[in-house]
PDB file of C-alpha atoms in Angstrom:
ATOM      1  CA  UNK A   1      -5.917   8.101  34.937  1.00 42.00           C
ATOM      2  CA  UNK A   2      -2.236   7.700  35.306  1.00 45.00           C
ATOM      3  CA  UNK A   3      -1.547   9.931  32.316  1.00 47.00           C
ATOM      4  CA  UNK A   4      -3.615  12.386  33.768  1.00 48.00           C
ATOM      5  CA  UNK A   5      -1.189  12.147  37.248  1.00 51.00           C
ATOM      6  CA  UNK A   6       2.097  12.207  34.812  1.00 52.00           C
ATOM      7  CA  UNK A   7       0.645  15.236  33.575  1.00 51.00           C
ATOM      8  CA  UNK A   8      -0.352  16.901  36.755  1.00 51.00           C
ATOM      9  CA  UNK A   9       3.107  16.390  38.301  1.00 53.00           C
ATOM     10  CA  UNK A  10       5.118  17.570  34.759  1.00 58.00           C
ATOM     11  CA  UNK A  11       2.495  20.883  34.382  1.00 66.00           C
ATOM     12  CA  UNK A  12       1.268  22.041  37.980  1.00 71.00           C
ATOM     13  CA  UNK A  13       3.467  24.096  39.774  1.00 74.00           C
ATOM     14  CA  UNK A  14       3.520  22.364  43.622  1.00 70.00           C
ATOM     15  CA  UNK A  15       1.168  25.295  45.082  1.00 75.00           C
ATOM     16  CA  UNK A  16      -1.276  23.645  42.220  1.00 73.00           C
ATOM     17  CA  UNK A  17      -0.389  20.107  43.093  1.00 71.00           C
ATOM     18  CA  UNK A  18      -1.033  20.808  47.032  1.00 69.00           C
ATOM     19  CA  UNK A  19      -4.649  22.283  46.090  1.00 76.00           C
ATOM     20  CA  UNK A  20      -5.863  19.635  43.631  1.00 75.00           C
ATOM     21  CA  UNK A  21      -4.833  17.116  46.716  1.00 65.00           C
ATOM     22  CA  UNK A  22      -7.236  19.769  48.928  1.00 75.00           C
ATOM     23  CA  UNK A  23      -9.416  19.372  46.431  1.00 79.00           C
ATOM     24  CA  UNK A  24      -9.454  15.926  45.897  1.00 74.00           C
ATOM     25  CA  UNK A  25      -9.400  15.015  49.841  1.00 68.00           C
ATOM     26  CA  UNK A  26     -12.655  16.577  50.134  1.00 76.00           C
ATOM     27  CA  UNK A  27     -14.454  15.444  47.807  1.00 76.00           C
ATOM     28  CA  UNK A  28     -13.541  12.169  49.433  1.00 68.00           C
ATOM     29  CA  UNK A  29     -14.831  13.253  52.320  1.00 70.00           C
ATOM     30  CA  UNK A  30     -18.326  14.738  51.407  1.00 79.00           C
ATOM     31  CA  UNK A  31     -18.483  11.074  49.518  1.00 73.00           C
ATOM     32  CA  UNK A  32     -17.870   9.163  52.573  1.00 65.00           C
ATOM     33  CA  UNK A  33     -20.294  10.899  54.389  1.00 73.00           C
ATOM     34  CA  UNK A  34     -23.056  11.350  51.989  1.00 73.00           C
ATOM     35  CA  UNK A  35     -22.528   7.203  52.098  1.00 67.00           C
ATOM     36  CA  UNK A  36     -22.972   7.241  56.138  1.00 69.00           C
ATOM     37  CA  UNK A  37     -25.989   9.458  55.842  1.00 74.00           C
ATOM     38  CA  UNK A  38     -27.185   7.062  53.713  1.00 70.00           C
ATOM     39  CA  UNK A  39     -26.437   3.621  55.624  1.00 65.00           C
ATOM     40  CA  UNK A  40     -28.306   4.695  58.412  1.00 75.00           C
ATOM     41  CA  UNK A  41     -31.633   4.818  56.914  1.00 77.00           C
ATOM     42  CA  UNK A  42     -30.730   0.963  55.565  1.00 76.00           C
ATOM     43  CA  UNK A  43     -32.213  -1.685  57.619  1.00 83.00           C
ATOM     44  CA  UNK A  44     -29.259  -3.084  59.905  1.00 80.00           C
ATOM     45  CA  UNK A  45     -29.978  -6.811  58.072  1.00 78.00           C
ATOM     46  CA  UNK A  46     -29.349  -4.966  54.259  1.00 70.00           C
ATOM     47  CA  UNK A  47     -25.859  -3.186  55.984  1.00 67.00           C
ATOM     48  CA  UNK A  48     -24.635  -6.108  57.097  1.00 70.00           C
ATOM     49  CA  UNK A  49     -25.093  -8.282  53.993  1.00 68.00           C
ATOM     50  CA  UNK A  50     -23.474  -5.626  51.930  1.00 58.00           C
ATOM     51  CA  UNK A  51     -20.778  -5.257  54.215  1.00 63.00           C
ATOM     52  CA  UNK A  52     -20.045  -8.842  54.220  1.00 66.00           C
ATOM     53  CA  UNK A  53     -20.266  -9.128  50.699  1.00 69.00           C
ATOM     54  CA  UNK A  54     -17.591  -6.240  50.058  1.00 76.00           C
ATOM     55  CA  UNK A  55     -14.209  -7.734  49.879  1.00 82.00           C
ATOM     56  CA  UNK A  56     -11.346  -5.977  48.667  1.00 89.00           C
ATOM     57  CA  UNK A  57      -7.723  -6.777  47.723  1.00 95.00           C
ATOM     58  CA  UNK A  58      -4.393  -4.938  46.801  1.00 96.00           C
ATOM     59  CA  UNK A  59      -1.178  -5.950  45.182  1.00 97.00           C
ATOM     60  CA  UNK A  60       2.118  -6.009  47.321  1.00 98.00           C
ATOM     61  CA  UNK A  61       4.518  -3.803  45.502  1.00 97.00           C
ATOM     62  CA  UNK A  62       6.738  -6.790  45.286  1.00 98.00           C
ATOM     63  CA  UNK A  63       8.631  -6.696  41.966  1.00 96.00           C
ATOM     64  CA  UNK A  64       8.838 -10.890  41.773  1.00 96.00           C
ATOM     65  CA  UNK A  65       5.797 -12.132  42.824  1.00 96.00           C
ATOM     66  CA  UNK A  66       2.394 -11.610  43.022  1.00 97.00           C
ATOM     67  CA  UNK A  67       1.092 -11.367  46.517  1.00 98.00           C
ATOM     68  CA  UNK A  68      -2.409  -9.752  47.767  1.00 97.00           C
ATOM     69  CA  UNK A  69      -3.585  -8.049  50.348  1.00 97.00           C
ATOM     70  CA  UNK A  70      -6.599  -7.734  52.390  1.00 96.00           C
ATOM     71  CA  UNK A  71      -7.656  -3.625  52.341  1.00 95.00           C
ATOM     72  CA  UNK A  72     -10.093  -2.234  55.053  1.00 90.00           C
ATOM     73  CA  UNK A  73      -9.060   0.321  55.656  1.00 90.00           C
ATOM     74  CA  UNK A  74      -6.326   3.690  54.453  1.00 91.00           C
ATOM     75  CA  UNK A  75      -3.661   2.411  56.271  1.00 95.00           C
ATOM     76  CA  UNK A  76      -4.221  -1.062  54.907  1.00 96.00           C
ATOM     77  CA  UNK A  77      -3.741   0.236  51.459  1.00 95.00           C
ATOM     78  CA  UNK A  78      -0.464   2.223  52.268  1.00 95.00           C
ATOM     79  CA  UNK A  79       0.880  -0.973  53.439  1.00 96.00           C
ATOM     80  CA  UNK A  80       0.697  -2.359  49.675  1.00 97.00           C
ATOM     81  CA  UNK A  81       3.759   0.184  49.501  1.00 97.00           C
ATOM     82  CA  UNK A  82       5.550  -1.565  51.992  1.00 97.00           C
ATOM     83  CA  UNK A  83       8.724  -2.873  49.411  1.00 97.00           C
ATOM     84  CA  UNK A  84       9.469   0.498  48.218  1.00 96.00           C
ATOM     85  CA  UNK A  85       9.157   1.782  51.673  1.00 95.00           C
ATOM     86  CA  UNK A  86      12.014  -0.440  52.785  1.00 96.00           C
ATOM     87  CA  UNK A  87      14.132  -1.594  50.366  1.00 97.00           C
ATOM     88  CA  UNK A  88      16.517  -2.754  52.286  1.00 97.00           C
ATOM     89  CA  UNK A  89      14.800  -5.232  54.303  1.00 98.00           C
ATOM     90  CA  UNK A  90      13.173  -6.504  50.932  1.00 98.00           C
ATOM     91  CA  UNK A  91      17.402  -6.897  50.035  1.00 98.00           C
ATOM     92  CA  UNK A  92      18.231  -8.084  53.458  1.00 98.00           C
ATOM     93  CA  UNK A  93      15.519 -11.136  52.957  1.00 98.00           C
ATOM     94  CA  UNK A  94      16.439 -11.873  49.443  1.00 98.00           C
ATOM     95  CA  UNK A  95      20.005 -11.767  50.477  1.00 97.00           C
ATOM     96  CA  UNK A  96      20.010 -13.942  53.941  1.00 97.00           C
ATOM     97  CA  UNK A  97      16.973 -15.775  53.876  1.00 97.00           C
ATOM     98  CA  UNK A  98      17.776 -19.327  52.361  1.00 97.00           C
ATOM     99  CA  UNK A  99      15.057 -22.333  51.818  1.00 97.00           C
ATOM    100  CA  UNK A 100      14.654 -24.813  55.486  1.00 97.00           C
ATOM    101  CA  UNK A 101      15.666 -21.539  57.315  1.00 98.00           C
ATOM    102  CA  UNK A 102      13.486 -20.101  59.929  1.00 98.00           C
ATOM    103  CA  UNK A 103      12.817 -16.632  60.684  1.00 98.00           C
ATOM    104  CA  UNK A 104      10.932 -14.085  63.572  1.00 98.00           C
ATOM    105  CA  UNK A 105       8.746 -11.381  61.970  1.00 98.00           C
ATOM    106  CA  UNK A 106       8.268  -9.427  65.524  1.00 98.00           C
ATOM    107  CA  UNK A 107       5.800  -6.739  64.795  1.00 97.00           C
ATOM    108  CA  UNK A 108       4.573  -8.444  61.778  1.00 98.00           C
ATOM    109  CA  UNK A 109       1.552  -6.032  61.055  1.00 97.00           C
ATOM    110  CA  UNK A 110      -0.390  -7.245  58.323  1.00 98.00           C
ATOM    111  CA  UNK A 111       2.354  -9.137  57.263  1.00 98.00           C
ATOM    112  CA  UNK A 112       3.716  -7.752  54.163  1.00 98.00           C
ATOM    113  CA  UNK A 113       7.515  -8.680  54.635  1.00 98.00           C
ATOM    114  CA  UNK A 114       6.174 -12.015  56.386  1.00 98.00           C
ATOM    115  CA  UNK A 115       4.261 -12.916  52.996  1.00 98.00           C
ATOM    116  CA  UNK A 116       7.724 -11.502  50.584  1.00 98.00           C
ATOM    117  CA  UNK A 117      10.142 -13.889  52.808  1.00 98.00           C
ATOM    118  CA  UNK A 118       7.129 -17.059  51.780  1.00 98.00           C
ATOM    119  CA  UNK A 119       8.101 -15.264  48.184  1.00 98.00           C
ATOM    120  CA  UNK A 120      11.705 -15.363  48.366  1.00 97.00           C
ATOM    121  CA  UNK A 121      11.882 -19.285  49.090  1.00 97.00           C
ATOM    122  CA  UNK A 122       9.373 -20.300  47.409  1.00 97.00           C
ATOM    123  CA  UNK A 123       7.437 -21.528  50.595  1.00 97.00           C
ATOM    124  CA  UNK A 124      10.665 -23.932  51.848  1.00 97.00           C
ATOM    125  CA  UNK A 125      10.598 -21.828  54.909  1.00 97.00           C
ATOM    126  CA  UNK A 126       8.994 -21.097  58.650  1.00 98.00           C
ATOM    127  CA  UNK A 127       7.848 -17.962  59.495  1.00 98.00           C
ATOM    128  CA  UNK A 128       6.658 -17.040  63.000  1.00 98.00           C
ATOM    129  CA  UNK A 129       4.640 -13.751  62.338  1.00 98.00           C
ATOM    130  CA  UNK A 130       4.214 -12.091  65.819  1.00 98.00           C
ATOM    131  CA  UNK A 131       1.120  -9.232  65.971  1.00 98.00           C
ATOM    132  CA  UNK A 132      -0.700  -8.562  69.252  1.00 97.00           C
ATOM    133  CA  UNK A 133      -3.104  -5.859  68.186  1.00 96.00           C
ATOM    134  CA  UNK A 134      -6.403  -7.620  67.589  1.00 96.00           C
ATOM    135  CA  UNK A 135      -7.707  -6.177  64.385  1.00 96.00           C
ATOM    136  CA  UNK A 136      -4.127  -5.891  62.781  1.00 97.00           C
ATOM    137  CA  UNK A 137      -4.095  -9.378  63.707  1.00 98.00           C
ATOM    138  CA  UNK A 138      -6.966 -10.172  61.885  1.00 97.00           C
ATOM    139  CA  UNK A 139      -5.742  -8.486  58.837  1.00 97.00           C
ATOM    140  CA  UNK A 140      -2.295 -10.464  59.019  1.00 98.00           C
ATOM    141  CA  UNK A 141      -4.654 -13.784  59.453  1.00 98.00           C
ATOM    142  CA  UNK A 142      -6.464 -13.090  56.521  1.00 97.00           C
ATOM    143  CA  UNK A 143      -3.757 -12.058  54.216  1.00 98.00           C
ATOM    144  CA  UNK A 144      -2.103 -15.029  54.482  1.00 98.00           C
ATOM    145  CA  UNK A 145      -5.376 -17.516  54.037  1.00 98.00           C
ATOM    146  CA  UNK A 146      -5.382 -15.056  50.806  1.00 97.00           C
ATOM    147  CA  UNK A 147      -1.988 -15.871  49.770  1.00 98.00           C
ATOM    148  CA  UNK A 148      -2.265 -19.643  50.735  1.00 97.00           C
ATOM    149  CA  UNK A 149       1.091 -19.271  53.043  1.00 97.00           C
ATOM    150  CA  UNK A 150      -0.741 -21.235  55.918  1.00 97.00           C
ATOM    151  CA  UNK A 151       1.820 -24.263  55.881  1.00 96.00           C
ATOM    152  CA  UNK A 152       4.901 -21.811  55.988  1.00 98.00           C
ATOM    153  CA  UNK A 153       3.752 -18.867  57.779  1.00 98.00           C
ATOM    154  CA  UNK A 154       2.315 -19.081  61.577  1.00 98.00           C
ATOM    155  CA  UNK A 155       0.152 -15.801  63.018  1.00 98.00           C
ATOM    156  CA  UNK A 156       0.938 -15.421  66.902  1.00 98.00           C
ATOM    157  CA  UNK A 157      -1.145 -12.935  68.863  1.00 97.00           C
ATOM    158  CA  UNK A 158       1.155 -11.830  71.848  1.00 96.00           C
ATOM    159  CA  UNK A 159       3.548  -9.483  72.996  1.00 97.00           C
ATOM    160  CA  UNK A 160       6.905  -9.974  73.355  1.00 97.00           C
ATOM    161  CA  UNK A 161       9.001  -8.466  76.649  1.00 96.00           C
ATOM    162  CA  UNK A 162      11.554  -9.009  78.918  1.00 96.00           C
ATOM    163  CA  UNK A 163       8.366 -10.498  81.131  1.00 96.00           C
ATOM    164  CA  UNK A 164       5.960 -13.476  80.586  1.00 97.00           C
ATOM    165  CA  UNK A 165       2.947 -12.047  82.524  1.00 96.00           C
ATOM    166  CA  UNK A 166      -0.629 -10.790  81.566  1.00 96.00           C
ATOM    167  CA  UNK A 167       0.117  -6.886  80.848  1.00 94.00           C
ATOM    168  CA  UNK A 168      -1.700  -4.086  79.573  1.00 95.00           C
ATOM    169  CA  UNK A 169      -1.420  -2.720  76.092  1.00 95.00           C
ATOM    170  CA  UNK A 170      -2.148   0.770  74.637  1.00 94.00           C
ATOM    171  CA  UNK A 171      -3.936   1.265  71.430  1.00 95.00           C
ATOM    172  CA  UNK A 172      -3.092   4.040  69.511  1.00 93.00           C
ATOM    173  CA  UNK A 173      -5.987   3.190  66.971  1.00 94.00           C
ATOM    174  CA  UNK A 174      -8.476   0.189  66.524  1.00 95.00           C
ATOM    175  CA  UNK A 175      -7.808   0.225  62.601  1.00 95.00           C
ATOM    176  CA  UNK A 176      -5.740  -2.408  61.129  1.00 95.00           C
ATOM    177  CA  UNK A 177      -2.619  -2.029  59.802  1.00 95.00           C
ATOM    178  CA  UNK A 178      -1.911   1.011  62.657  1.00 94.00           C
ATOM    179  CA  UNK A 179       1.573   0.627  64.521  1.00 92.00           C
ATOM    180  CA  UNK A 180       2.654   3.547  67.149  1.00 89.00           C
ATOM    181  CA  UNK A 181       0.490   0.950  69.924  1.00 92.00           C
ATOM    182  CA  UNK A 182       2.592   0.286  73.146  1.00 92.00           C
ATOM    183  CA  UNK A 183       2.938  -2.216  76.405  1.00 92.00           C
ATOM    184  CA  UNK A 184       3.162  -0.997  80.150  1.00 86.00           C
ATOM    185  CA  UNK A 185       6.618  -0.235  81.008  1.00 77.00           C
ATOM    186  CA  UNK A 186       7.895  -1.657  84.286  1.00 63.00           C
ATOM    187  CA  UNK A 187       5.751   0.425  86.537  1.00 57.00           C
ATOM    188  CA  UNK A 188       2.436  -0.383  84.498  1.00 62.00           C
ATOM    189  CA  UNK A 189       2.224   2.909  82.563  1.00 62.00           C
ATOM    190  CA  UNK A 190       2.698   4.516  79.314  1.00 67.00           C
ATOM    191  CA  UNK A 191       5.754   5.387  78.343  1.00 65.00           C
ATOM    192  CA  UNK A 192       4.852   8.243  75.870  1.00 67.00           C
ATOM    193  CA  UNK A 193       1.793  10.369  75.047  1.00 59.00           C
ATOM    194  CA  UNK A 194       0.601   9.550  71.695  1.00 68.00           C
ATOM    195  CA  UNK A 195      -3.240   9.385  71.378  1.00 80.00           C
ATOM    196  CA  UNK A 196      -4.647   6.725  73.619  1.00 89.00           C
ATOM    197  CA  UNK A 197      -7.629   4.695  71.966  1.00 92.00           C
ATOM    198  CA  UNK A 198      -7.805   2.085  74.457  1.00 93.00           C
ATOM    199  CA  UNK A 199      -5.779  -0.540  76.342  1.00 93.00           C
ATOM    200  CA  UNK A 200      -6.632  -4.758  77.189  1.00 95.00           C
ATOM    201  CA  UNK A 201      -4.611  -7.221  79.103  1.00 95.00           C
ATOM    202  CA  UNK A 202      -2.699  -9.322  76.897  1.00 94.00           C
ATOM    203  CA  UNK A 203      -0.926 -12.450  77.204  1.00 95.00           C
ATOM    204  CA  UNK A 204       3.391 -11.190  76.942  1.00 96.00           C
ATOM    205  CA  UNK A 205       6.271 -13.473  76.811  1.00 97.00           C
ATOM    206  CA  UNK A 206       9.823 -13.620  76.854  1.00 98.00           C
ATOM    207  CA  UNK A 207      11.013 -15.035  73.622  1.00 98.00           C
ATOM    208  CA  UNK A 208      13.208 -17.972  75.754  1.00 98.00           C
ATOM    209  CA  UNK A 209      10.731 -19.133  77.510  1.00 98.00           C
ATOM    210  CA  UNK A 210       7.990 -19.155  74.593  1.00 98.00           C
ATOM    211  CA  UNK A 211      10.520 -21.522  72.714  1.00 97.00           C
ATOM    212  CA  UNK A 212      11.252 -23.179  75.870  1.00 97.00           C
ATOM    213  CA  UNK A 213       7.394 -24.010  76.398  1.00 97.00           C
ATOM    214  CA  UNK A 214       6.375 -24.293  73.136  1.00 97.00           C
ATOM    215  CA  UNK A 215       9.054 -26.236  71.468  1.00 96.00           C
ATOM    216  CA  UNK A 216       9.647 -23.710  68.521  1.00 97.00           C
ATOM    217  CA  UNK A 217      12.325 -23.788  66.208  1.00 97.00           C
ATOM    218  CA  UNK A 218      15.997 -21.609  66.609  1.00 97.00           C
ATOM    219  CA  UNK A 219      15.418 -18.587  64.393  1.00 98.00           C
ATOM    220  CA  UNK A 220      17.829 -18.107  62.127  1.00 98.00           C
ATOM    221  CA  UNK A 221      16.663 -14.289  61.343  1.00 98.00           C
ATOM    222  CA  UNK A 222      14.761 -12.246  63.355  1.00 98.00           C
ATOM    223  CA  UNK A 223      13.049  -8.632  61.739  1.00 98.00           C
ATOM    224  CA  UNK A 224      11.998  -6.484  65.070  1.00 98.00           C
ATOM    225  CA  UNK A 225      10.145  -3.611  64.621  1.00 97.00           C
ATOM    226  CA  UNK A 226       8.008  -2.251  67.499  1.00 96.00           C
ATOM    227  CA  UNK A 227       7.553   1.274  67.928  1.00 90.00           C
ATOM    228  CA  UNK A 228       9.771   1.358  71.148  1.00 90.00           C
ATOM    229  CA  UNK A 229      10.016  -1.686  72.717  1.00 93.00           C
ATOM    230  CA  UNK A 230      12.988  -3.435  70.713  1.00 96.00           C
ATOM    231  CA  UNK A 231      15.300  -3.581  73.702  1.00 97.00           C
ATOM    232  CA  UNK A 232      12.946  -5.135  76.078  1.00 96.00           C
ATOM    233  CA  UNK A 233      12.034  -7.889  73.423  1.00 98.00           C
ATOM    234  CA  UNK A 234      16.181  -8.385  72.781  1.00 98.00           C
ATOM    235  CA  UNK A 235      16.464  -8.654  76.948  1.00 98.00           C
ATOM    236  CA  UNK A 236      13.875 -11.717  76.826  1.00 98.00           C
ATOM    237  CA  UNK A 237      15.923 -13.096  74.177  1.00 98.00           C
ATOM    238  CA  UNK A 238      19.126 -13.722  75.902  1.00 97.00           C
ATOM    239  CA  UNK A 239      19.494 -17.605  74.945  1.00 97.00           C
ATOM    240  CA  UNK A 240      17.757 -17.405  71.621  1.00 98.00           C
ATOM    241  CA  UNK A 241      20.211 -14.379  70.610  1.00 98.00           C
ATOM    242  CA  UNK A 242      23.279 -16.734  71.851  1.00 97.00           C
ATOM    243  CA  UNK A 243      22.030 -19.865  69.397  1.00 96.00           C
ATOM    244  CA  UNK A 244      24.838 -20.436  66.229  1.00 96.00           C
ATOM    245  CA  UNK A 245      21.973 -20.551  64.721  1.00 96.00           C
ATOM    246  CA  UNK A 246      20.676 -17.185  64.473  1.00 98.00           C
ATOM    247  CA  UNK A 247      22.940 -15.399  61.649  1.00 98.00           C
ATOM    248  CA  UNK A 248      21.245 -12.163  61.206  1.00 98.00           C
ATOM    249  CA  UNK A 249      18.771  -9.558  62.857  1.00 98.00           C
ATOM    250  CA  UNK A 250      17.175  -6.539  60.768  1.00 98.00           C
ATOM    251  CA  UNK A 251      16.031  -3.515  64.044  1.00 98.00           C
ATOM    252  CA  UNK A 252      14.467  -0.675  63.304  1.00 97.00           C
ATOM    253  CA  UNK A 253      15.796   1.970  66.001  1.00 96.00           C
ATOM    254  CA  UNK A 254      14.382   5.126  66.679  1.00 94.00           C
ATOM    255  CA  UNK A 255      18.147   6.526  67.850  1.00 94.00           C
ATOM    256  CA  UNK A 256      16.218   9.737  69.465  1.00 91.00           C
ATOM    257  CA  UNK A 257      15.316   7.205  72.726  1.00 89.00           C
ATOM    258  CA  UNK A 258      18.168   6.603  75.260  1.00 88.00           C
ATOM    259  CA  UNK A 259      17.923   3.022  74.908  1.00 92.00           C
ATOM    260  CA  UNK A 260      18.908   2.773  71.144  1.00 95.00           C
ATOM    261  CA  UNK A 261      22.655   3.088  72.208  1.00 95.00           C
ATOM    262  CA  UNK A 262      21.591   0.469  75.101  1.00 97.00           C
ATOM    263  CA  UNK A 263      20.457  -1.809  72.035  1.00 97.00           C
ATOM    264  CA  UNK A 264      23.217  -1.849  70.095  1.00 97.00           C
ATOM    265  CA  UNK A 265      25.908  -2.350  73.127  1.00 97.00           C
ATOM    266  CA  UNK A 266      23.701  -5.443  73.889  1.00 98.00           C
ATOM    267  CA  UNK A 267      24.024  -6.958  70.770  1.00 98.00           C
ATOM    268  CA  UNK A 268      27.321  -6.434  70.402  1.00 97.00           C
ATOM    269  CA  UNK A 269      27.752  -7.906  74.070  1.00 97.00           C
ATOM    270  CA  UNK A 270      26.145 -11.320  72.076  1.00 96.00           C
ATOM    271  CA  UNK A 271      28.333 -11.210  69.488  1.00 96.00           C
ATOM    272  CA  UNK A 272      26.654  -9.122  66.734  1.00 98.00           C
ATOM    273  CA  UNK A 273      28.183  -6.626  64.577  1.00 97.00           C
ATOM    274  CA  UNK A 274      26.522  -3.679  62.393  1.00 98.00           C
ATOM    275  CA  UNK A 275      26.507  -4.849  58.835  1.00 97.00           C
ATOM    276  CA  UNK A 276      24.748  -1.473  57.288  1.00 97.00           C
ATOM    277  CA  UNK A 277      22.566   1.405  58.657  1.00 97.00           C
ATOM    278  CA  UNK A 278      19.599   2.437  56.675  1.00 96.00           C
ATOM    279  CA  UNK A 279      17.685   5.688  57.706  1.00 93.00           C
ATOM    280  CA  UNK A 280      13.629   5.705  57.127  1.00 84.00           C
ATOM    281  CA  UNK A 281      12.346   8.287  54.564  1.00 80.00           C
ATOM    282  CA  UNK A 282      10.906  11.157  56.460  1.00 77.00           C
ATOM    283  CA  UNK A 283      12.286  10.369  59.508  1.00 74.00           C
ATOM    284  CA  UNK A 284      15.741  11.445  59.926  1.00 73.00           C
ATOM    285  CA  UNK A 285      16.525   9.471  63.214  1.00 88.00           C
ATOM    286  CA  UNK A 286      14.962   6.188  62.799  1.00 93.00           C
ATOM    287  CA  UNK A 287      16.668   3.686  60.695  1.00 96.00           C
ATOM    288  CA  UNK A 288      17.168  -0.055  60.511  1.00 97.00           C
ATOM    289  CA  UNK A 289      19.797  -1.704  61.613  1.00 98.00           C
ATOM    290  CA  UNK A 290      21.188  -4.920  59.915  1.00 98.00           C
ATOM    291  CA  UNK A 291      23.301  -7.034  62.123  1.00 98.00           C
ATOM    292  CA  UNK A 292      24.981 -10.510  61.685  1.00 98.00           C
ATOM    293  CA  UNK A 293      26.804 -12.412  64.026  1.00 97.00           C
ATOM    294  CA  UNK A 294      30.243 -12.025  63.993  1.00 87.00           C
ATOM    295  CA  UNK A 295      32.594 -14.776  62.898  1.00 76.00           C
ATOM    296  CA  UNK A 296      34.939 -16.697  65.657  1.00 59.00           C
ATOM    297  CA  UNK A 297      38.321 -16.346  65.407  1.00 42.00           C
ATOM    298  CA  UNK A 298      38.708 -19.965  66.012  1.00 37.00           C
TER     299      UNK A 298
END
């Protein structure tokens, strides 16, 4: 089969390529619904067991290790392509992350760079994996009981803000491994108008006080990455971002939204620096940001 792709890509002009893709997607698509049609004359008892029974796993395009993944659903297996989609945070862990330290996966997902950080220490780590959308959740829960990362890696279902308050939170899509979900901004509403699947309450926190109450450990790297809300979660951060402890941060910034200049004056104002600017494939103004603390003169 992978001959037969080399082959398409060296011999198909891209007007050939685009129509064997047409082609291909629906077929897919009179499959998957021939297979509908066809469930719904089963008795619910006989679709259930079958659909329990069908389990099905991915490699993590991780170069050094072998980690799996839990696929459900499309977007679940795109996010086995999660490596070559970011290099550079795959570089930023192997570079920064050392064995005892801890580190903040906010907006884990299903925890792909969660499980490569397990990888890069061999499991001498602690990894706070932070997801609040329910079924994405689930996916990040099950991927590491797959990977046996339980003792390292810890899966937190809440939001983190600038508030700690029950507070409503947007659903772009019930299938796991979606991002582009939101919370309420300060007045309770939406702040943009992507496709609304639903909303729930959910439990948000400030980062300082969920150490505070909880007794968690200083991170010493934090990787923030949700759709948006990266300054709010940095404003209910103020005395975790001013521990020694904390060396490095990795933000993705979409720099099209006033408050990515807002971001990046605030970390500065804690004594962060830019280390390196890395712009996302396909989308020419969001990047991630590396920062690390800046050294005193003292």
């Amino acid at each position: 089969m992978n001959f037969i792709r080399q082959q398409a890509r060296q011999h198909l002009s891209p007007e050939q390529r685009l129509q064997l893709w047409r082609l291909r997607s629906k077929l897919q698509h009179t499959a998957t619904a021939a297979c509908r049609s066809v469930f719904r004359l089963v008795p619910t008892s006989l679709a259930i067991a079958f659909k329990e029974g069908i389990e099905i796993t991915g490699r993590l395009d991780y170069a050094h290790r072998a980690i799996y993944m839990d696929i459900s659903s499309a977007v679940q297996q795109d996010r086995l392509r999660a490596c070559h989609k970011e290099p550079e945070t795959i570089q930023w862990l192997e570079t920064n992350l050392r064995p005892g330290d801890v580190l903040y996966d906010i907006g884990a997902n299903v925890g792909a760079y969660s499980l490569v950080a397990y990888a890069v220490t061999n499991g001498h780590c602690k990894i706070y994996a932070f997801e609040p959308s329910f079924s994405t959740f689930a996916a990040l829960s099950r991927n590491i009981l797959i990977n046996r990362c339980s003792s390292a890696i810890i899966p937190l279902q809440i939001a983190l803000s600038d508030t700690t308050e029950l507070i409503d939170f947007y659903y772009s899509s019930f299938t796991p491994g979606t991002a582009l979900h939101e919370l309420a901004d300060e007045r309770g509403a939406r702040a943009s108008t992507c496709t609304l699947a639903g909303q729930q309450r959910l439990l948000s926190y400030r980062l300082d006080d969920l150490l505070e109450q909880f007794k968690l450990e200083t991170p010493n790297h934090i990787k923030l990455d949700v759709d948006g809300g990266e300054l709010s979660v940095l404003r209910g951060a103020e005395r975790t971002l001013a521990q020694p402890h904390l060396r490095s941060l990795l933000v993705e910034i979409d720099e099209t939204q006033p408050a990515a200049q807002q971001l990046i004056a605030y970390l500065r104002s804690k004594e962060f620096s830019i280390e390196s600017r890395h712009a996302r494939p396909g989308h020419v103004a969001v990047a991630n940001y590396i920062f690390t603390r800046r050294l005193s003169d003292a």
